[in-house]
Protein backbone atom coordinates (compact mmCIF):
# COMPACT_ATOMS: atom_id res chain seq x y z
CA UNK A 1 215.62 175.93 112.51
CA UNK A 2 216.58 172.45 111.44
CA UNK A 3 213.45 170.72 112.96
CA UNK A 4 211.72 173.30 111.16
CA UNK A 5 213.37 172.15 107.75
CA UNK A 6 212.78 168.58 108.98
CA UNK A 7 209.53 169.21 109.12
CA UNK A 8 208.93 171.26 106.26
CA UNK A 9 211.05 168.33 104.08
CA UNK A 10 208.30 165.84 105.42
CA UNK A 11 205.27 167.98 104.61
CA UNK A 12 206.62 168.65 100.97
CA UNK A 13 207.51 165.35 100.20
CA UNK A 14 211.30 166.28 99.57
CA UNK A 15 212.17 164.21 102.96
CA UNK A 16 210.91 160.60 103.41
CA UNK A 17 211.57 160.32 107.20
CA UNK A 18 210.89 156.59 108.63
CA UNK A 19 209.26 156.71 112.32
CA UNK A 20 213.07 154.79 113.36
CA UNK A 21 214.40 158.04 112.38
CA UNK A 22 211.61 160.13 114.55
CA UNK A 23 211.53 158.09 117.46
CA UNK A 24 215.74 158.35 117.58
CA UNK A 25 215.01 162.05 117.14
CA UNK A 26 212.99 162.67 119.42
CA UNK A 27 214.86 160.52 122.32
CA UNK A 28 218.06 162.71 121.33
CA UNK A 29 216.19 166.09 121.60
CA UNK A 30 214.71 164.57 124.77
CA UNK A 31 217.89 163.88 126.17
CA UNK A 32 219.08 167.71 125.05
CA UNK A 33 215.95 168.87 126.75
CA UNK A 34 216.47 167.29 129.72
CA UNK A 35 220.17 168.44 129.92
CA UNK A 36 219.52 172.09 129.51
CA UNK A 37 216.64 171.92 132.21
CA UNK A 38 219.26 170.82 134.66
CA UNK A 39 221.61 173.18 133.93
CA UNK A 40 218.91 175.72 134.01
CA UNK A 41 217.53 174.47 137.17
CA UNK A 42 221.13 174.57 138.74
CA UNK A 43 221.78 178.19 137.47
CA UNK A 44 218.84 179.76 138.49
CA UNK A 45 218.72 181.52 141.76
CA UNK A 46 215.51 182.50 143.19
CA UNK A 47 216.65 183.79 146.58
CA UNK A 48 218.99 186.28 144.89
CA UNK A 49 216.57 187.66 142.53
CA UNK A 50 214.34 188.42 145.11
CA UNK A 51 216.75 189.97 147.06
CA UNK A 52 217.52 192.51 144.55
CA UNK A 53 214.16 193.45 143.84
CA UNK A 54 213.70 195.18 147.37
């Protein structure tokens, strides 16, 4: 939801976002991104799903 309203500020004019701000952005939600696909990756157990499912 708050990218949304990022983005939505930008479009309307009611945010005047500099492309500093943007790039640090999107390195942070990057960073976040890259986080949670570890975690996910590390979580995430194939064998024992398929195991179950016989």
């Amino acid at each position: 939801m708050p990218i949304l309203s990022l983005f939505f500020g930008q479009a309307t004019g009611f945010l005047v976002l500099g492309p500093s701000f943007m790039m640090g952005l999107s390195a942070a939600i990057l960073v976040i991104d890259y986080m949670v696909f570890r975690v996910a990756m590390r979580v995430f157990q194939r064998e024992n799903i398929l195991s179950q499912s016989r």
